[in-house]
CSV table of C-alpha atoms in Angstrom, one decimal:
chain,number,residue,atom,x,y,z
J,1,ALA,CA,154.5,208.8,89.4
J,2,THR,CA,152.9,205.4,89.2
J,3,THR,CA,155.6,202.9,90.1
J,4,ARG,CA,155.6,199.1,90.6
J,5,TRP,CA,159.1,197.7,91.4
J,6,ALA,CA,160.2,194.5,92.9
J,7,ILE,CA,163.7,193.2,93.8
J,8,ASP,CA,164.6,189.6,94.4
J,9,THR,CA,167.0,189.8,97.4
J,10,MET,CA,167.7,186.0,97.3
J,11,ARG,CA,169.4,186.5,94.0
J,12,TRP,CA,171.5,189.4,95.3
J,13,GLN,CA,174.6,188.0,97.0
J,14,PRO,CA,177.0,190.9,97.9
J,15,ASP,CA,180.6,189.8,98.2
J,16,GLY,CA,181.7,189.9,101.8
J,17,ASP,CA,178.1,190.1,103.1
J,18,ALA,CA,177.3,193.1,105.3
J,19,GLU,CA,181.0,194.0,105.9
J,20,GLY,CA,181.9,193.8,102.2
J,21,ASP,CA,182.7,196.7,100.0
J,22,GLU,CA,179.5,196.5,98.0
J,23,PHE,CA,177.1,196.5,101.0
J,24,GLN,CA,179.1,199.2,102.8
J,25,PHE,CA,179.0,201.4,99.6
J,26,LEU,CA,175.2,201.0,99.4
J,27,LEU,CA,174.8,201.9,103.1
J,28,GLY,CA,176.6,205.1,102.3
J,29,LEU,CA,173.9,206.1,99.9
J,30,ILE,CA,171.2,206.4,102.6
J,31,SER,CA,171.2,208.4,105.9
J,32,LYS,CA,173.3,207.3,108.8
J,33,GLU,CA,170.1,206.6,110.8
J,34,GLU,CA,168.7,204.4,108.1
J,35,ALA,CA,172.0,202.5,107.7
J,36,GLU,CA,172.2,201.9,111.4
J,37,LYS,CA,168.7,200.4,111.5
J,38,ALA,CA,169.6,198.1,108.6
J,39,MET,CA,172.7,196.8,110.3
J,40,LYS,CA,170.9,196.1,113.5
J,41,PHE,CA,169.3,193.0,112.1
J,42,LYS,CA,171.0,189.7,113.1
J,43,PHE,CA,170.7,187.8,109.8
J,44,MET,CA,172.1,188.8,106.5
J,45,ASP,CA,168.8,188.2,104.6
J,46,ASP,CA,167.1,190.7,106.9
J,47,LYS,CA,169.8,193.2,106.4
J,48,LYS,CA,169.5,192.9,102.6
J,49,ARG,CA,165.7,193.4,102.8
J,50,ALA,CA,166.1,196.4,105.0
J,51,LEU,CA,168.7,198.1,102.7
J,52,ALA,CA,166.9,197.2,99.5
J,53,SER,CA,163.7,198.7,100.9
J,54,ARG,CA,165.5,202.0,101.6
J,55,LEU,CA,167.2,202.1,98.2
J,56,LEU,CA,163.8,201.5,96.5
J,57,GLN,CA,162.2,204.3,98.4
J,58,ARG,CA,164.8,206.9,97.5
J,59,LYS,CA,165.0,205.9,93.8
J,60,CYS,CA,161.2,206.0,93.6
J,61,CYS,CA,161.1,209.5,95.1
J,62,GLU,CA,163.9,210.7,92.8
J,63,LYS,CA,162.2,209.3,89.7
J,64,ALA,CA,158.8,210.8,90.5
J,65,THR,CA,159.8,214.2,91.8
J,66,GLY,CA,163.1,215.1,90.2
J,67,VAL,CA,164.6,215.8,93.6
J,68,ALA,CA,168.3,214.6,93.8
J,69,TYR,CA,168.6,211.2,95.3
J,70,GLU,CA,170.9,212.4,98.1
J,71,GLU,CA,168.5,215.2,98.9
J,72,VAL,CA,165.4,213.0,99.4
J,73,ILE,CA,164.2,213.1,103.0
J,74,ILE,CA,162.1,210.1,104.1
J,75,ALA,CA,160.0,210.5,107.2
J,76,ARG,CA,157.3,208.3,108.8
J,77,THR,CA,153.9,208.8,110.3
J,78,LYS,CA,153.3,207.7,113.9
J,79,GLY,CA,151.8,204.5,112.5
J,80,GLY,CA,155.0,203.9,110.5
J,81,LYS,CA,153.9,204.9,107.0
J,82,PRO,CA,156.9,206.3,105.0
J,83,TYR,CA,156.6,209.5,103.0
J,84,MET,CA,158.7,212.0,101.3
J,85,GLN,CA,159.0,214.9,103.7
J,86,ASN,CA,160.4,217.4,101.1
J,87,LYS,CA,158.1,216.5,98.2
J,88,PRO,CA,157.8,219.4,95.8
J,89,ASP,CA,154.5,220.4,94.2
J,90,ILE,CA,154.1,218.2,91.1
J,91,PRO,CA,151.1,219.2,88.9
J,92,HIS,CA,150.7,215.8,87.3
J,93,ALA,CA,151.1,214.0,90.7
J,94,PRO,CA,149.8,216.3,93.4
J,95,ASN,CA,149.6,213.6,96.0
J,96,PHE,CA,152.6,211.5,95.2
J,97,ASN,CA,153.1,208.9,97.9
J,98,PHE,CA,154.6,205.4,98.0
J,99,ASN,CA,154.7,202.3,100.1
J,100,VAL,CA,157.1,199.4,100.5
J,101,SER,CA,156.9,195.8,101.8
J,102,HIS,CA,159.1,192.8,102.1
J,103,GLU,CA,158.7,189.1,102.9
J,104,GLY,CA,160.3,186.0,101.7
J,105,ALA,CA,162.4,186.6,98.5
J,106,TYR,CA,161.0,190.0,97.5
J,107,VAL,CA,161.1,193.6,98.5
J,108,VAL,CA,158.4,195.6,96.6
J,109,CYS,CA,157.6,199.3,96.1
J,110,ALA,CA,154.5,201.0,94.7
J,111,SER,CA,153.7,204.7,94.3
J,112,GLU,CA,150.6,206.6,93.2
J,113,PRO,CA,150.1,210.2,92.0
J,114,VAL,CA,146.7,210.9,93.5
J,115,ALA,CA,145.2,208.1,95.7
J,116,ILE,CA,146.9,207.1,98.9
J,117,CYS,CA,148.9,203.9,98.4
J,118,GLY,CA,149.6,200.8,100.4
J,119,ILE,CA,151.4,197.6,99.4
J,120,ASP,CA,152.0,194.2,100.9
J,121,VAL,CA,153.8,191.1,99.7
J,122,ALA,CA,152.9,187.8,101.3
J,123,ALA,CA,155.3,184.9,100.9
J,124,PRO,CA,154.1,181.3,100.7
J,125,GLY,CA,154.4,179.0,103.7
J,126,GLN,CA,154.2,181.7,106.3
J,127,LEU,CA,151.2,180.2,107.9
J,128,ARG,CA,153.1,177.0,108.6
J,129,ARG,CA,156.1,178.4,110.4
J,130,GLY,CA,157.0,177.2,113.9
J,131,PRO,CA,154.7,175.0,116.1
J,132,ARG,CA,151.8,175.1,113.7
J,133,LYS,CA,153.6,173.3,110.9
J,134,ALA,CA,151.8,170.0,111.2
J,135,GLU,CA,148.4,171.3,112.1
J,136,PRO,CA,145.5,170.9,109.6
J,137,PHE,CA,144.5,174.2,107.9
J,138,ASP,CA,141.0,174.3,109.4
J,139,LYS,CA,142.5,174.2,112.9
J,140,MET,CA,145.1,176.8,112.2
J,141,ILE,CA,142.7,179.3,110.7
J,142,GLU,CA,140.7,179.3,114.0
J,143,THR,CA,143.7,181.0,115.7
J,144,PHE,CA,143.1,183.9,113.3
J,145,LYS,CA,139.3,184.3,114.0
J,146,ASP,CA,139.8,187.8,115.3
J,147,GLN,CA,141.6,188.9,112.1
J,148,PHE,CA,139.3,187.3,109.5
J,149,THR,CA,135.5,187.6,109.2
J,150,ASP,CA,133.2,184.6,108.9
J,151,TYR,CA,132.9,185.3,105.1
J,152,GLU,CA,136.7,185.3,104.7
J,153,ARG,CA,137.1,182.0,106.6
J,154,THR,CA,134.4,180.4,104.6
J,155,LEU,CA,136.2,181.3,101.4
J,156,MET,CA,139.4,179.7,102.7
J,157,ARG,CA,137.7,176.5,103.8
J,158,ALA,CA,135.9,176.2,100.4
J,159,ALA,CA,139.0,176.6,98.3
J,160,GLY,CA,139.6,173.1,97.0
J,161,ASN,CA,140.2,169.8,98.8
J,162,GLY,CA,143.8,170.4,100.0
J,163,ASP,CA,145.6,172.8,102.2
J,164,TYR,CA,147.6,174.3,99.3
J,165,GLU,CA,144.5,176.1,97.8
J,166,LYS,CA,143.2,177.2,101.2
J,167,GLU,CA,146.5,178.7,102.1
J,168,GLN,CA,146.6,180.6,98.8
J,169,ILE,CA,143.3,182.3,99.9
J,170,PHE,CA,144.7,183.0,103.3
J,171,GLN,CA,147.8,184.5,101.8
J,172,ARG,CA,145.8,186.8,99.5
J,173,HIS,CA,143.5,188.0,102.3
J,174,TRP,CA,146.3,188.7,104.7
J,175,SER,CA,148.1,190.7,102.0
J,176,MET,CA,144.9,192.8,101.3
J,177,LYS,CA,144.5,193.6,105.0
J,178,GLU,CA,148.1,194.7,105.4
J,179,ALA,CA,148.0,196.8,102.2
J,180,TYR,CA,144.8,198.5,103.5
J,181,VAL,CA,146.1,199.5,106.9
J,182,LYS,CA,149.5,200.5,105.4
J,183,ALA,CA,147.8,202.8,102.9
J,184,ARG,CA,145.8,204.4,105.8
J,185,GLY,CA,148.9,204.9,107.9
J,186,ASP,CA,147.8,203.3,111.1
J,187,GLY,CA,149.3,199.9,110.5
J,188,LEU,CA,148.4,197.2,112.9
J,189,GLY,CA,146.7,199.7,115.2
J,190,PHE,CA,143.6,199.0,113.1
J,191,PRO,CA,141.7,195.8,114.1
J,192,LEU,CA,142.1,193.6,111.0
J,193,GLY,CA,138.8,191.7,111.6
J,194,LYS,CA,136.8,194.9,111.0
J,195,ALA,CA,137.8,194.9,107.3
J,196,GLU,CA,136.3,192.2,105.1
J,197,PHE,CA,137.7,191.8,101.6
J,198,ARG,CA,135.6,190.6,98.7
J,199,PRO,CA,137.3,189.4,95.5
J,200,GLN,CA,135.6,190.7,92.3
J,201,GLY,CA,134.6,187.3,90.8
J,202,ASP,CA,136.3,184.1,91.8
J,203,PRO,CA,138.4,183.8,95.0
J,204,LEU,CA,141.6,184.2,93.0
J,205,ALA,CA,140.4,187.4,91.2
J,206,SER,CA,142.9,190.2,90.5
J,207,THR,CA,140.8,192.9,92.0
J,208,ALA,CA,138.8,193.2,95.3
J,209,SER,CA,136.7,195.6,97.3
J,210,VAL,CA,136.5,196.1,101.1
J,211,VAL,CA,133.6,196.3,103.6
J,212,VAL,CA,134.5,197.9,106.9
J,213,GLU,CA,132.3,197.2,109.9
J,214,GLY,CA,129.5,196.2,107.6
J,215,ARG,CA,129.7,199.3,105.3
J,216,PRO,CA,131.1,199.0,101.7
J,217,LYS,CA,134.0,201.4,101.1
J,218,ASP,CA,133.3,202.3,97.5
J,219,ASP,CA,136.3,204.6,97.3
J,220,TRP,CA,138.9,201.9,97.8
J,221,ARG,CA,140.4,199.5,95.2
J,222,PHE,CA,142.7,196.5,95.7
J,223,PHE,CA,144.8,195.0,92.9
J,224,LEU,CA,146.4,191.6,93.3
J,225,GLN,CA,149.0,189.7,91.4
J,226,THR,CA,151.6,186.9,91.9
J,227,ILE,CA,155.3,187.2,91.6
J,228,GLY,CA,158.0,184.6,91.4
J,229,THR,CA,157.7,181.0,90.2
J,230,SER,CA,155.2,178.7,91.8
J,231,GLY,CA,157.2,176.3,93.8
J,232,PRO,CA,155.9,173.6,96.1
J,233,GLU,CA,154.5,176.2,98.5
J,234,GLY,CA,153.1,178.5,95.8
J,235,PRO,CA,153.9,182.0,94.6
J,236,HIS,CA,154.3,185.3,96.5
J,237,TRP,CA,151.1,187.4,96.4
J,238,ILE,CA,151.2,191.2,96.2
J,239,THR,CA,148.4,193.6,96.9
J,240,VAL,CA,148.4,197.3,96.0
J,241,ALA,CA,145.7,199.4,97.7
J,242,ARG,CA,144.4,202.7,96.5
J,243,GLY,CA,142.2,204.9,98.7
J,244,PRO,CA,141.0,208.5,99.4
J,245,PRO,CA,143.2,211.0,101.2
J,246,LYS,CA,140.4,211.6,103.7
J,247,ASP,CA,141.0,208.2,105.2
J,248,ILE,CA,144.6,208.9,106.2
J,249,VAL,CA,145.5,208.3,109.8
J,250,ASP,CA,148.3,210.8,110.6
J,251,ALA,CA,148.5,211.9,114.2
J,252,HIS,CA,151.2,214.5,113.5
J,253,GLN,CA,149.9,215.6,110.1
J,254,GLY,CA,153.4,215.4,108.5
J,255,PHE,CA,152.3,213.1,105.7
J,256,THR,CA,149.0,214.9,105.2
J,257,LYS,CA,150.8,218.2,104.7
J,258,THR,CA,152.6,216.8,101.6
J,259,LEU,CA,149.4,216.2,99.8
J,260,ASN,CA,148.7,219.2,97.5
J,261,ARG,CA,145.2,218.1,96.5
J,262,PRO,CA,143.5,216.3,99.3
J,263,SER,CA,140.0,216.5,97.8
J,264,PHE,CA,138.6,215.9,94.3
J,265,ALA,CA,135.2,215.9,92.6
J,266,PRO,CA,133.9,212.3,92.9
J,267,PHE,CA,134.1,211.6,89.1
J,268,GLU,CA,137.7,212.8,89.0
J,269,PHE,CA,138.8,210.6,91.9
J,270,MET,CA,136.9,207.5,90.6
J,271,LYS,CA,138.9,207.9,87.3
J,272,GLU,CA,142.1,207.7,89.2
J,273,LEU,CA,140.9,204.9,91.4
J,274,ASP,CA,139.9,202.7,88.5
J,275,ALA,CA,143.0,203.3,86.4
J,276,PRO,CA,144.8,200.0,85.5
J,277,SER,CA,147.4,199.0,88.0
J,278,PRO,CA,150.7,198.3,86.2
J,279,ALA,CA,152.5,195.0,86.4
J,280,PHE,CA,155.6,194.9,88.6
J,281,GLU,CA,158.9,195.5,87.0
J,282,MET,CA,161.8,193.5,88.3
J,283,VAL,CA,164.8,195.6,89.2
J,284,THR,CA,168.3,195.0,90.6
J,285,VAL,CA,170.4,196.8,93.2
J,286,ALA,CA,172.4,198.3,90.3
J,287,ASP,CA,169.2,199.9,89.0
J,288,LEU,CA,168.7,201.7,92.3
J,289,ILE,CA,172.0,203.5,92.3
J,290,PRO,CA,171.9,207.3,91.6
J,291,GLU,CA,173.6,208.4,88.4
J,292,SER,CA,176.1,210.4,90.4
J,293,ALA,CA,177.3,207.2,92.2
J,294,LYS,CA,177.2,204.6,89.3
J,295,ALA,CA,180.8,205.0,88.2
J,296,ASP,CA,182.0,204.4,91.8
J,297,PHE,CA,179.7,201.5,92.2
J,298,GLU,CA,180.8,199.8,89.0
J,299,ALA,CA,184.5,200.5,89.6
């Protein structure tokens, strides 16, 4: 039930775009409501990301739980966190949950059997979109002073002589903040500046911890890695967050009710928390088709 999948939507070019047979066939694999939301986007790249995200979610749930693809019911918390509403009791994965993210070229999905899970992918160059494109980094980062702590901004400013290295640190820290609030379930309802992320070692370390309002959160872990080739703007950064079920923000309790083991002895939970986080596996749209529909898709 520990999944790490990524799909490069830039490499996926369905014939006929959104109105073509391939895209329309794939829309038929998800609910009518999900399909309508995907088609509401103006640009084809956004439509592809939205559809790929929903296909990833369903395939992940099917693989982890054994529930038939077409029977998987995806719901969301008030804060927007997706979860499997009809999750069965799985002894080896009592708290199976997942999360998805998309930005730039990639849509990514992660799932966990015990800890609550959040994920974020941060594409390169996002800081320099729009009117800020020509501004020096030190000036740009001041516009984010409410989202980053003094410690985090100091790390960014100290990261090499050029803006490239500084923007890499910005990208990583933004990804960690997003993964944290997405794991909790409150999304951007949580003030990002209250959470300070501390890399374990150098600023580009693959793991990190978090301090919230000055208090270390020892029951959270953050795992970082790059994906894609390092072009002129740099790679995409992915963060996967693991945390305790007690930190869930779930106003309607729908997600909380799917957790079959919300509490653990401390040593048991720490074992799950510190388990290695697998590398991401690249998948294609064809990999996300249920077995019952593969023949029709390939025809």
